[in-house]
PDB file of C-alpha atoms in Angstrom:
ATOM      1  CA  GLU H 676     167.862 129.040 169.394  1.00  0.00           C
ATOM      2  CA  ASP H 677     167.448 129.160 165.956  1.00  0.00           C
ATOM      3  CA  GLN H 678     164.381 126.594 165.158  1.00  0.00           C
ATOM      4  CA  VAL H 679     162.923 124.698 162.167  1.00  0.00           C
ATOM      5  CA  THR H 680     159.634 122.510 162.282  1.00  0.00           C
ATOM      6  CA  GLN H 681     158.309 121.146 159.237  1.00  0.00           C
ATOM      7  CA  SER H 682     154.085 119.696 159.638  1.00  0.00           C
ATOM      8  CA  PRO H 683     153.066 117.579 158.495  1.00  0.00           C
ATOM      9  CA  GLU H 684     155.577 114.796 159.044  1.00  0.00           C
ATOM     10  CA  ALA H 685     153.980 112.316 157.388  1.00  0.00           C
ATOM     11  CA  LEU H 686     150.863 112.972 154.331  1.00  0.00           C
ATOM     12  CA  ARG H 687     148.501 110.902 152.637  1.00  0.00           C
ATOM     13  CA  LEU H 688     147.541 112.000 149.267  1.00  0.00           C
ATOM     14  CA  GLN H 689     145.492 111.022 145.892  1.00  0.00           C
ATOM     15  CA  GLU H 690     146.406 111.636 142.696  1.00  0.00           C
ATOM     16  CA  GLY H 691     145.722 115.217 141.904  1.00  0.00           C
ATOM     17  CA  GLU H 692     144.782 116.256 145.272  1.00  0.00           C
ATOM     18  CA  SER H 693     146.775 119.487 145.743  1.00  0.00           C
ATOM     19  CA  SER H 694     147.962 120.780 149.395  1.00  0.00           C
ATOM     20  CA  SER H 695     150.408 122.100 151.055  1.00  0.00           C
ATOM     21  CA  LEU H 696     153.986 121.540 153.291  1.00  0.00           C
ATOM     22  CA  ASN H 697     154.694 124.138 155.734  1.00  0.00           C
ATOM     23  CA  CYS H 698     157.769 124.648 157.656  1.00  0.00           C
ATOM     24  CA  SER H 699     158.605 127.027 160.248  1.00  0.00           C
ATOM     25  CA  TYR H 700     161.333 128.832 161.378  1.00  0.00           C
ATOM     26  CA  THR H 701     162.028 131.309 164.550  1.00  0.00           C
ATOM     27  CA  VAL H 702     165.880 132.172 162.970  1.00  0.00           C
ATOM     28  CA  SER H 703     166.374 135.841 163.190  1.00  0.00           C
ATOM     29  CA  GLY H 704     168.688 137.083 160.391  1.00  0.00           C
ATOM     30  CA  LEU H 705     167.302 134.806 157.742  1.00  0.00           C
ATOM     31  CA  ARG H 706     169.727 134.614 154.672  1.00  0.00           C
ATOM     32  CA  GLY H 707     167.886 132.306 152.757  1.00  0.00           C
ATOM     33  CA  LEU H 708     165.317 128.672 153.143  1.00  0.00           C
ATOM     34  CA  PHE H 709     165.926 126.764 150.653  1.00  0.00           C
ATOM     35  CA  TRP H 710     163.663 123.371 149.186  1.00  0.00           C
ATOM     36  CA  TYR H 711     165.261 119.959 149.020  1.00  0.00           C
ATOM     37  CA  ARG H 712     163.543 116.512 148.041  1.00  0.00           C
ATOM     38  CA  GLN H 713     164.831 113.641 149.788  1.00  0.00           C
ATOM     39  CA  ASP H 714     164.440 110.063 147.677  1.00  0.00           C
ATOM     40  CA  PRO H 715     165.114 107.232 150.112  1.00  0.00           C
ATOM     41  CA  GLY H 716     168.145 106.124 149.894  1.00  0.00           C
ATOM     42  CA  LYS H 717     169.322 109.450 147.863  1.00  0.00           C
ATOM     43  CA  GLY H 718     171.293 112.877 149.119  1.00  0.00           C
ATOM     44  CA  PRO H 719     168.514 115.258 149.439  1.00  0.00           C
ATOM     45  CA  GLU H 720     167.861 117.497 145.863  1.00  0.00           C
ATOM     46  CA  PHE H 721     167.645 121.162 145.148  1.00  0.00           C
ATOM     47  CA  LEU H 722     164.785 123.067 144.779  1.00  0.00           C
ATOM     48  CA  PHE H 723     164.530 125.845 145.659  1.00  0.00           C
ATOM     49  CA  THR H 724     165.944 128.678 146.967  1.00  0.00           C
ATOM     50  CA  LEU H 725     163.349 131.765 148.504  1.00  0.00           C
ATOM     51  CA  TYR H 726     165.262 135.190 150.157  1.00  0.00           C
ATOM     52  CA  SER H 727     163.040 137.014 151.405  1.00  0.00           C
ATOM     53  CA  ALA H 728     159.461 137.772 152.916  1.00  0.00           C
ATOM     54  CA  GLY H 729     156.454 137.360 149.305  1.00  0.00           C
ATOM     55  CA  GLU H 730     159.112 135.952 147.712  1.00  0.00           C
ATOM     56  CA  GLU H 731     157.555 132.942 145.366  1.00  0.00           C
ATOM     57  CA  LYS H 732     158.945 130.302 143.049  1.00  0.00           C
ATOM     58  CA  GLU H 733     157.915 127.631 141.176  1.00  0.00           C
ATOM     59  CA  LYS H 734     159.482 124.848 138.546  1.00  0.00           C
ATOM     60  CA  GLU H 735     155.726 122.119 137.611  1.00  0.00           C
ATOM     61  CA  ARG H 736     153.747 121.156 140.590  1.00  0.00           C
ATOM     62  CA  LEU H 737     155.597 122.940 142.987  1.00  0.00           C
ATOM     63  CA  LYS H 738     155.278 126.506 144.579  1.00  0.00           C
ATOM     64  CA  ALA H 739     157.722 127.552 147.408  1.00  0.00           C
ATOM     65  CA  THR H 740     156.212 130.681 149.597  1.00  0.00           C
ATOM     66  CA  LEU H 741     157.681 132.722 151.927  1.00  0.00           C
ATOM     67  CA  THR H 742     156.407 134.977 155.491  1.00  0.00           C
ATOM     68  CA  LYS H 743     159.081 136.506 157.629  1.00  0.00           C
ATOM     69  CA  LYS H 744     157.677 133.812 159.747  1.00  0.00           C
ATOM     70  CA  GLU H 745     157.187 130.431 157.463  1.00  0.00           C
ATOM     71  CA  SER H 746     156.810 128.364 154.309  1.00  0.00           C
ATOM     72  CA  PHE H 747     155.283 126.905 152.388  1.00  0.00           C
ATOM     73  CA  LEU H 748     155.745 124.344 149.470  1.00  0.00           C
ATOM     74  CA  HIS H 749     152.229 124.139 148.103  1.00  0.00           C
ATOM     75  CA  ILE H 750     151.971 120.826 145.763  1.00  0.00           C
ATOM     76  CA  THR H 751     149.540 121.154 142.755  1.00  0.00           C
ATOM     77  CA  ALA H 752     148.019 118.277 141.214  1.00  0.00           C
ATOM     78  CA  PRO H 753     150.443 115.766 142.613  1.00  0.00           C
ATOM     79  CA  LYS H 754     151.399 112.666 140.088  1.00  0.00           C
ATOM     80  CA  PRO H 755     153.137 109.221 142.517  1.00  0.00           C
ATOM     81  CA  GLU H 756     156.349 110.507 140.909  1.00  0.00           C
ATOM     82  CA  ASP H 757     156.234 113.443 143.854  1.00  0.00           C
ATOM     83  CA  SER H 758     156.034 110.564 146.022  1.00  0.00           C
ATOM     84  CA  ALA H 759     159.975 111.836 148.227  1.00  0.00           C
ATOM     85  CA  THR H 760     160.354 113.637 151.575  1.00  0.00           C
ATOM     86  CA  TYR H 761     160.753 117.075 151.337  1.00  0.00           C
ATOM     87  CA  LEU H 762     163.699 118.851 153.534  1.00  0.00           C
ATOM     88  CA  CYS H 763     163.295 122.332 154.346  1.00  0.00           C
ATOM     89  CA  ALA H 764     166.456 124.308 155.561  1.00  0.00           C
ATOM     90  CA  VAL H 765     167.468 127.902 157.068  1.00  0.00           C
ATOM     91  CA  GLN H 766     170.247 129.678 156.387  1.00  0.00           C
ATOM     92  CA  THR H 767     171.381 131.339 159.698  1.00  0.00           C
ATOM     93  CA  PRO H 768     173.126 134.457 159.327  1.00  0.00           C
ATOM     94  CA  GLY H 769     176.438 132.505 160.449  1.00  0.00           C
ATOM     95  CA  TYR H 770     175.412 131.263 157.343  1.00  0.00           C
ATOM     96  CA  ALA H 771     175.427 127.600 158.873  1.00  0.00           C
ATOM     97  CA  LEU H 772     172.771 124.932 157.714  1.00  0.00           C
ATOM     98  CA  ASN H 773     169.148 124.033 160.679  1.00  0.00           C
ATOM     99  CA  PHE H 774     167.457 121.194 158.639  1.00  0.00           C
ATOM    100  CA  GLY H 775     163.825 120.358 159.552  1.00  0.00           C
ATOM    101  CA  LYS H 776     163.049 117.030 159.837  1.00  0.00           C
ATOM    102  CA  GLY H 777     161.460 116.463 156.391  1.00  0.00           C
ATOM    103  CA  THR H 778     157.906 115.680 155.649  1.00  0.00           C
ATOM    104  CA  SER H 779     157.225 112.254 154.221  1.00  0.00           C
ATOM    105  CA  LEU H 780     154.642 112.885 151.348  1.00  0.00           C
ATOM    106  CA  LEU H 781     152.785 109.932 149.474  1.00  0.00           C
ATOM    107  CA  VAL H 782     150.922 110.066 146.787  1.00  0.00           C
ATOM    108  CA  THR H 783     148.639 107.023 145.539  1.00  0.00           C
ATOM    109  CA  PRO H 784     147.347 106.800 142.143  1.00  0.00           C
TER     110      PRO H 784
ATOM    111  CA  GLU I1360     178.661 116.390 134.608  1.00  0.00           C
ATOM    112  CA  ALA I1361     178.367 117.989 137.463  1.00  0.00           C
ATOM    113  CA  GLN I1362     178.379 115.831 140.734  1.00  0.00           C
ATOM    114  CA  VAL I1363     179.425 115.255 144.134  1.00  0.00           C
ATOM    115  CA  THR I1364     180.536 112.136 144.533  1.00  0.00           C
ATOM    116  CA  GLN I1365     181.343 109.794 148.124  1.00  0.00           C
ATOM    117  CA  ASN I1366     182.530 106.705 148.892  1.00  0.00           C
ATOM    118  CA  PRO I1367     181.981 104.488 149.350  1.00  0.00           C
ATOM    119  CA  ARG I1368     178.240 104.442 149.364  1.00  0.00           C
ATOM    120  CA  TYR I1369     178.093 101.334 151.873  1.00  0.00           C
ATOM    121  CA  LEU I1370     179.926 100.502 154.473  1.00  0.00           C
ATOM    122  CA  ILE I1371     180.028  98.132 157.445  1.00  0.00           C
ATOM    123  CA  THR I1372     183.215  98.360 160.261  1.00  0.00           C
ATOM    124  CA  VAL I1373     184.114  97.411 163.790  1.00  0.00           C
ATOM    125  CA  THR I1374     184.657  99.467 166.560  1.00  0.00           C
ATOM    126  CA  GLY I1375     187.936 101.407 166.654  1.00  0.00           C
ATOM    127  CA  LYS I1376     188.991 100.519 163.435  1.00  0.00           C
ATOM    128  CA  LYS I1377     189.514 103.087 161.651  1.00  0.00           C
ATOM    129  CA  LEU I1378     188.013 104.891 158.381  1.00  0.00           C
ATOM    130  CA  THR I1379     187.745 107.430 155.370  1.00  0.00           C
ATOM    131  CA  VAL I1380     184.868 108.591 153.857  1.00  0.00           C
ATOM    132  CA  THR I1381     185.857 110.228 150.127  1.00  0.00           C
ATOM    133  CA  CYS I1382     184.508 113.533 148.997  1.00  0.00           C
ATOM    134  CA  SER I1383     185.120 115.051 145.425  1.00  0.00           C
ATOM    135  CA  GLN I1384     183.220 117.389 143.536  1.00  0.00           C
ATOM    136  CA  ASN I1385     184.930 118.517 140.495  1.00  0.00           C
ATOM    137  CA  MET I1386     182.645 122.276 140.123  1.00  0.00           C
ATOM    138  CA  ASN I1387     185.030 124.415 141.089  1.00  0.00           C
ATOM    139  CA  HIS I1388     183.532 124.754 144.560  1.00  0.00           C
ATOM    140  CA  GLU I1389     184.945 126.826 147.836  1.00  0.00           C
ATOM    141  CA  TYR I1390     182.829 125.396 150.662  1.00  0.00           C
ATOM    142  CA  MET I1391     182.294 121.380 151.293  1.00  0.00           C
ATOM    143  CA  SER I1392     180.480 120.581 154.921  1.00  0.00           C
ATOM    144  CA  TRP I1393     179.783 116.789 155.733  1.00  0.00           C
ATOM    145  CA  TYR I1394     176.284 116.117 157.361  1.00  0.00           C
ATOM    146  CA  ARG I1395     175.204 112.691 158.943  1.00  0.00           C
ATOM    147  CA  GLN I1396     171.288 111.831 159.181  1.00  0.00           C
ATOM    148  CA  ASP I1397     169.795 109.984 161.939  1.00  0.00           C
ATOM    149  CA  PRO I1398     165.946 109.252 161.733  1.00  0.00           C
ATOM    150  CA  GLY I1399     164.239 111.717 163.948  1.00  0.00           C
ATOM    151  CA  LEU I1400     166.687 113.977 163.900  1.00  0.00           C
ATOM    152  CA  GLY I1401     167.011 115.263 160.846  1.00  0.00           C
ATOM    153  CA  LEU I1402     170.774 116.492 158.210  1.00  0.00           C
ATOM    154  CA  ARG I1403     172.860 118.005 161.459  1.00  0.00           C
ATOM    155  CA  GLN I1404     176.497 119.531 160.143  1.00  0.00           C
ATOM    156  CA  ILE I1405     179.445 117.812 161.103  1.00  0.00           C
ATOM    157  CA  TYR I1406     182.405 119.520 159.675  1.00  0.00           C
ATOM    158  CA  TYR I1407     182.296 122.819 156.551  1.00  0.00           C
ATOM    159  CA  SER I1408     185.355 124.087 154.989  1.00  0.00           C
ATOM    160  CA  MET I1409     185.462 127.306 153.843  1.00  0.00           C
ATOM    161  CA  ASN I1410     188.488 126.976 151.472  1.00  0.00           C
ATOM    162  CA  VAL I1411     192.515 124.476 150.957  1.00  0.00           C
ATOM    163  CA  GLU I1412     193.337 124.499 155.076  1.00  0.00           C
ATOM    164  CA  VAL I1413     190.459 126.170 156.247  1.00  0.00           C
ATOM    165  CA  THR I1414     188.330 123.859 158.729  1.00  0.00           C
ATOM    166  CA  ASP I1415     185.729 124.328 161.220  1.00  0.00           C
ATOM    167  CA  LYS I1416     183.766 122.269 163.879  1.00  0.00           C
ATOM    168  CA  GLY I1417     179.122 122.197 162.791  1.00  0.00           C
ATOM    169  CA  ASP I1418     177.271 121.238 165.277  1.00  0.00           C
ATOM    170  CA  VAL I1419     177.923 117.331 165.888  1.00  0.00           C
ATOM    171  CA  PRO I1420     181.760 116.599 165.199  1.00  0.00           C
ATOM    172  CA  GLU I1421     182.968 115.194 167.832  1.00  0.00           C
ATOM    173  CA  GLY I1422     184.488 111.585 166.668  1.00  0.00           C
ATOM    174  CA  TYR I1423     185.571 113.034 163.542  1.00  0.00           C
ATOM    175  CA  LYS I1424     188.060 114.622 161.392  1.00  0.00           C
ATOM    176  CA  VAL I1425     188.487 116.104 157.903  1.00  0.00           C
ATOM    177  CA  SER I1426     191.470 117.976 156.108  1.00  0.00           C
ATOM    178  CA  ARG I1427     190.712 119.920 153.072  1.00  0.00           C
ATOM    179  CA  LYS I1428     194.136 119.274 151.055  1.00  0.00           C
ATOM    180  CA  GLU I1429     192.947 120.106 147.582  1.00  0.00           C
ATOM    181  CA  LYS I1430     189.287 122.127 147.016  1.00  0.00           C
ATOM    182  CA  ARG I1431     187.885 119.421 145.189  1.00  0.00           C
ATOM    183  CA  ASN I1432     188.077 116.429 148.367  1.00  0.00           C
ATOM    184  CA  PHE I1433     187.067 116.763 151.772  1.00  0.00           C
ATOM    185  CA  PRO I1434     187.772 113.301 153.365  1.00  0.00           C
ATOM    186  CA  LEU I1435     185.364 113.288 156.780  1.00  0.00           C
ATOM    187  CA  ILE I1436     188.214 110.647 158.678  1.00  0.00           C
ATOM    188  CA  LEU I1437     186.378 107.972 162.294  1.00  0.00           C
ATOM    189  CA  GLU I1438     189.681 107.592 163.710  1.00  0.00           C
ATOM    190  CA  SER I1439     188.010 105.416 166.537  1.00  0.00           C
ATOM    191  CA  PRO I1440     184.423 104.106 165.055  1.00  0.00           C
ATOM    192  CA  SER I1441     181.357 103.929 168.079  1.00  0.00           C
ATOM    193  CA  PRO I1442     178.244 102.107 167.002  1.00  0.00           C
ATOM    194  CA  ASN I1443     176.849 105.514 167.615  1.00  0.00           C
ATOM    195  CA  GLN I1444     178.471 106.861 164.914  1.00  0.00           C
ATOM    196  CA  THR I1445     175.970 104.565 162.836  1.00  0.00           C
ATOM    197  CA  SER I1446     174.527 106.808 160.351  1.00  0.00           C
ATOM    198  CA  LEU I1447     173.710 108.094 156.905  1.00  0.00           C
ATOM    199  CA  TYR I1448     176.728 110.535 156.072  1.00  0.00           C
ATOM    200  CA  PHE I1449     176.314 113.235 153.013  1.00  0.00           C
ATOM    201  CA  CYS I1450     179.242 115.664 151.800  1.00  0.00           C
ATOM    202  CA  ALA I1451     177.331 119.090 150.407  1.00  0.00           C
ATOM    203  CA  SER I1452     179.559 121.409 147.961  1.00  0.00           C
ATOM    204  CA  SER I1453     178.810 124.569 146.579  1.00  0.00           C
ATOM    205  CA  LEU I1454     180.044 127.710 145.389  1.00  0.00           C
ATOM    206  CA  SER I1455     180.924 129.588 148.698  1.00  0.00           C
ATOM    207  CA  ARG I1456     178.958 129.523 152.407  1.00  0.00           C
ATOM    208  CA  LEU I1457     176.246 132.407 150.836  1.00  0.00           C
ATOM    209  CA  ASP I1458     174.972 129.887 147.622  1.00  0.00           C
ATOM    210  CA  THR I1459     173.001 126.644 147.029  1.00  0.00           C
ATOM    211  CA  GLN I1460     174.598 123.298 148.755  1.00  0.00           C
ATOM    212  CA  TYR I1461     174.405 120.546 146.417  1.00  0.00           C
ATOM    213  CA  PHE I1462     174.373 116.981 148.168  1.00  0.00           C
ATOM    214  CA  GLY I1463     176.392 113.703 147.185  1.00  0.00           C
ATOM    215  CA  PRO I1464     174.472 110.278 147.026  1.00  0.00           C
ATOM    216  CA  GLY I1465     175.567 109.287 150.795  1.00  0.00           C
ATOM    217  CA  THR I1466     177.232 107.183 152.934  1.00  0.00           C
ATOM    218  CA  ARG I1467     175.197 104.153 154.274  1.00  0.00           C
ATOM    219  CA  LEU I1468     178.040 103.432 157.694  1.00  0.00           C
ATOM    220  CA  THR I1469     177.342 100.790 160.539  1.00  0.00           C
ATOM    221  CA  VAL I1470     179.800 100.480 162.928  1.00  0.00           C
ATOM    222  CA  LEU I1471     179.746  97.018 164.845  1.00  0.00           C
TER     223      LEU I1471
END
């Protein structure tokens, strides 16, 4: 069965304290891996798509990387406005999008 | 502005009273999808549509119906809602099934 596991479930950082969120997957024949940001009570907001191992993408303080078994979302010098839940989703060979349960990030001043 | 809209945003209803949640997109996307989000379970797909008149079941379709009569609209129908359908619902759309999905703002449904 296709699985997507995100860790940690929750993460608390001080402003400026860099860290990484993990998304591990067991999908064979990965078609794409997506990262979304979700603020409370709102819809997921697209961040990145990664398609092949070794690929990296950056946007402001965020950098996403992909290996054959996992993806990392690196957050460099986070600010309080980066506080949100970060969702990882993998697209299976059947094109379904399987979501992880998310990492809830809190960045304190 | 390119967007996915949902209505209503909040709905409280009673068991068995039929309801429809509307979803509309203005991006000429072919692929549309409905998800529900529950604490501890994450986002799960209910139904999807690859184009007009083409719909298929996702992971949790029981108790739901959909239709796709126009490209821009993809309503979710609960013919006899039950309390276990209390959830946060999201509509999403993408250019095709291969592409990035963009999500609407969500509909919080409570069934008493």
